[in-house]
């Protein structure tokens, strides 16, 4: 998140205060959107994963960096099974059985809508 400073012009003082407050509010809402979307994406990936022993499905994990209130936040999910990339993309002897890509496709519209719903910092 960028710091916003407006010095020297009294007319901008209310706007400066509003932007500082909104930045924290938007950061917290944004963090919630990232966390919820990441968890949802992992859940969809687990449902779509091909199952033989169940290891690949159970290896889909999530991780987060940052908290969104004092800076950026990132969410990541995916399988830790070493062979998952071959299942996702296929090989010369096996057709692809994608599950991570389709999970992103399923979650993206909701993520975009939630980001848009955070809206204008002056609301």
mmCIF file of C-alpha atoms in Angstrom:
data_model
loop_
_atom_site.group_PDB
_atom_site.id
_atom_site.type_symbol
_atom_site.label_atom_id
_atom_site.label_comp_id
_atom_site.label_asym_id
_atom_site.label_seq_id
_atom_site.Cartn_x
_atom_site.Cartn_y
_atom_site.Cartn_z
ATOM 1 C CA UNK A 1 0.000 0.000 0.000
ATOM 2 C CA UNK A 2 1.318 3.443 -0.838
ATOM 3 C CA UNK A 3 1.519 6.106 1.825
ATOM 4 C CA UNK A 4 -0.406 9.243 0.998
ATOM 5 C CA UNK A 5 0.856 12.572 2.241
ATOM 6 C CA UNK A 6 -0.559 15.954 1.328
ATOM 7 C CA UNK A 7 1.318 18.853 2.908
ATOM 8 C CA UNK A 8 0.900 22.566 2.717
ATOM 9 C CA UNK A 9 -2.673 22.914 1.501
ATOM 10 C CA UNK A 10 -5.351 23.000 4.184
ATOM 11 C CA UNK A 11 -8.148 22.202 1.752
ATOM 12 C CA UNK A 12 -6.638 18.751 1.177
ATOM 13 C CA UNK A 13 -6.451 17.820 4.869
ATOM 14 C CA UNK A 14 -9.909 16.120 4.940
ATOM 15 C CA UNK A 15 -9.078 14.164 1.791
ATOM 16 C CA UNK A 16 -5.733 13.090 3.230
ATOM 17 C CA UNK A 17 -7.416 11.827 6.385
ATOM 18 C CA UNK A 18 -10.076 10.006 4.367
ATOM 19 C CA UNK A 19 -7.476 8.303 2.167
ATOM 20 C CA UNK A 20 -5.430 7.153 5.154
ATOM 21 C CA UNK A 21 -8.492 5.635 6.809
ATOM 22 C CA UNK A 22 -9.733 4.100 3.554
ATOM 23 C CA UNK A 23 -6.326 2.599 2.806
ATOM 24 C CA UNK A 24 -6.437 0.532 5.990
ATOM 25 C CA UNK A 25 -10.067 -0.445 5.387
ATOM 26 C CA UNK A 26 -9.422 -1.437 1.782
ATOM 27 C CA UNK A 27 -6.272 -3.321 2.788
ATOM 28 C CA UNK A 28 -8.168 -5.400 5.329
ATOM 29 C CA UNK A 29 -11.011 -6.083 2.875
ATOM 30 C CA UNK A 30 -8.508 -6.909 0.145
ATOM 31 C CA UNK A 31 -6.714 -9.342 2.454
ATOM 32 C CA UNK A 32 -10.014 -11.077 3.166
ATOM 33 C CA UNK A 33 -10.728 -11.355 -0.574
ATOM 34 C CA UNK A 34 -7.275 -12.827 -1.254
ATOM 35 C CA UNK A 35 -7.563 -15.318 1.604
ATOM 36 C CA UNK A 36 -11.111 -16.402 0.682
ATOM 37 C CA UNK A 37 -10.321 -16.733 -3.045
ATOM 38 C CA UNK A 38 -7.134 -18.687 -2.406
ATOM 39 C CA UNK A 39 -8.891 -21.119 -0.081
ATOM 40 C CA UNK A 40 -11.764 -21.503 -2.555
ATOM 41 C CA UNK A 41 -9.334 -22.147 -5.423
ATOM 42 C CA UNK A 42 -7.561 -24.837 -3.412
ATOM 43 C CA UNK A 43 -10.882 -26.451 -2.573
ATOM 44 C CA UNK A 44 -11.934 -26.533 -6.243
ATOM 45 C CA UNK A 45 -8.519 -27.924 -7.252
ATOM 46 C CA UNK A 46 -8.882 -30.714 -4.688
ATOM 47 C CA UNK A 47 -12.337 -31.599 -6.046
ATOM 48 C CA UNK A 48 -11.088 -31.645 -9.656
ATOM 49 C CA UNK A 49 -7.831 -33.526 -9.004
ATOM 50 C CA UNK A 50 -7.523 -36.991 -10.504
ATOM 51 C CA UNK A 51 -7.483 -39.599 -7.771
ATOM 52 C CA UNK A 52 -5.578 -42.850 -7.685
ATOM 53 C CA UNK A 53 -4.215 -42.985 -4.151
ATOM 54 C CA UNK A 54 -5.500 -39.571 -3.045
ATOM 55 C CA UNK A 55 -1.995 -38.209 -2.394
ATOM 56 C CA UNK A 56 -2.082 -35.531 -5.086
ATOM 57 C CA UNK A 57 -5.506 -34.330 -3.942
ATOM 58 C CA UNK A 58 -4.357 -34.111 -0.328
ATOM 59 C CA UNK A 59 -1.134 -32.338 -1.357
ATOM 60 C CA UNK A 60 -2.987 -29.204 -2.540
ATOM 61 C CA UNK A 61 -2.010 -26.559 0.001
ATOM 62 C CA UNK A 62 -2.266 -22.804 0.427
ATOM 63 C CA UNK A 63 0.255 -20.212 1.566
ATOM 64 C CA UNK A 64 0.042 -16.492 2.232
ATOM 65 C CA UNK A 65 2.548 -13.671 2.510
ATOM 66 C CA UNK A 66 1.749 -10.258 3.951
ATOM 67 C CA UNK A 67 -1.418 -9.205 5.680
ATOM 68 C CA UNK A 68 -2.842 -6.580 3.318
ATOM 69 C CA UNK A 69 -3.162 -3.940 6.017
ATOM 70 C CA UNK A 70 0.430 -2.787 6.103
ATOM 71 C CA UNK A 71 1.437 -3.770 2.594
ATOM 72 C CA UNK A 72 0.733 -6.254 -0.141
ATOM 73 C CA UNK A 73 -0.728 -9.687 0.423
ATOM 74 C CA UNK A 74 -0.294 -12.708 -1.807
ATOM 75 C CA UNK A 75 -2.093 -16.013 -1.733
ATOM 76 C CA UNK A 76 -0.888 -19.128 -3.505
ATOM 77 C CA UNK A 77 -2.245 -22.629 -3.810
ATOM 78 C CA UNK A 78 -1.273 -25.764 -5.646
ATOM 79 C CA UNK A 79 -0.261 -29.380 -5.320
ATOM 80 C CA UNK A 80 3.002 -30.406 -3.711
ATOM 81 C CA UNK A 81 3.000 -33.861 -5.312
ATOM 82 C CA UNK A 82 5.992 -33.960 -7.668
ATOM 83 C CA UNK A 83 3.983 -35.607 -10.458
ATOM 84 C CA UNK A 84 1.106 -33.092 -10.433
ATOM 85 C CA UNK A 85 2.603 -31.112 -13.335
ATOM 86 C CA UNK A 86 2.494 -34.227 -15.510
ATOM 87 C CA UNK A 87 -1.148 -34.828 -14.618
ATOM 88 C CA UNK A 88 -2.011 -31.154 -15.246
ATOM 89 C CA UNK A 89 -0.198 -30.837 -18.585
ATOM 90 C CA UNK A 90 0.000 -34.440 -19.776
ATOM 91 C CA UNK A 91 2.951 -36.317 -21.223
ATOM 92 C CA UNK A 92 3.740 -37.984 -24.517
ATOM 93 C CA UNK A 93 1.969 -41.079 -23.175
ATOM 94 C CA UNK A 94 -0.832 -39.519 -21.144
ATOM 95 C CA UNK A 95 -3.466 -36.925 -21.961
ATOM 96 C CA UNK A 96 -3.615 -33.898 -19.658
ATOM 97 C CA UNK A 97 -6.090 -33.986 -16.787
ATOM 98 C CA UNK A 98 -6.017 -30.345 -15.708
ATOM 99 C CA UNK A 99 -7.276 -29.364 -12.297
ATOM 100 C CA UNK A 100 -5.311 -26.271 -11.215
ATOM 101 C CA UNK A 101 -6.051 -24.245 -14.363
ATOM 102 C CA UNK A 102 -9.786 -24.966 -14.231
ATOM 103 C CA UNK A 103 -9.848 -24.081 -10.532
ATOM 104 C CA UNK A 104 -8.392 -20.660 -11.401
ATOM 105 C CA UNK A 105 -11.047 -20.237 -14.088
ATOM 106 C CA UNK A 106 -13.758 -21.099 -11.557
ATOM 107 C CA UNK A 107 -12.516 -18.666 -8.890
ATOM 108 C CA UNK A 108 -11.483 -15.696 -11.077
ATOM 109 C CA UNK A 109 -14.959 -14.181 -11.661
ATOM 110 C CA UNK A 110 -15.737 -14.157 -7.938
ATOM 111 C CA UNK A 111 -12.325 -12.695 -7.132
ATOM 112 C CA UNK A 112 -12.778 -9.896 -9.671
ATOM 113 C CA UNK A 113 -16.306 -9.152 -8.438
ATOM 114 C CA UNK A 114 -15.126 -9.051 -4.812
ATOM 115 C CA UNK A 115 -12.284 -6.679 -5.720
ATOM 116 C CA UNK A 116 -14.725 -4.420 -7.539
ATOM 117 C CA UNK A 117 -17.087 -4.525 -4.568
ATOM 118 C CA UNK A 118 -14.376 -3.104 -2.303
ATOM 119 C CA UNK A 119 -14.940 -0.040 -4.404
ATOM 120 C CA UNK A 120 -14.263 3.603 -4.032
ATOM 121 C CA UNK A 121 -12.171 4.602 -0.991
ATOM 122 C CA UNK A 122 -14.522 7.552 -0.427
ATOM 123 C CA UNK A 123 -17.608 5.340 0.120
#
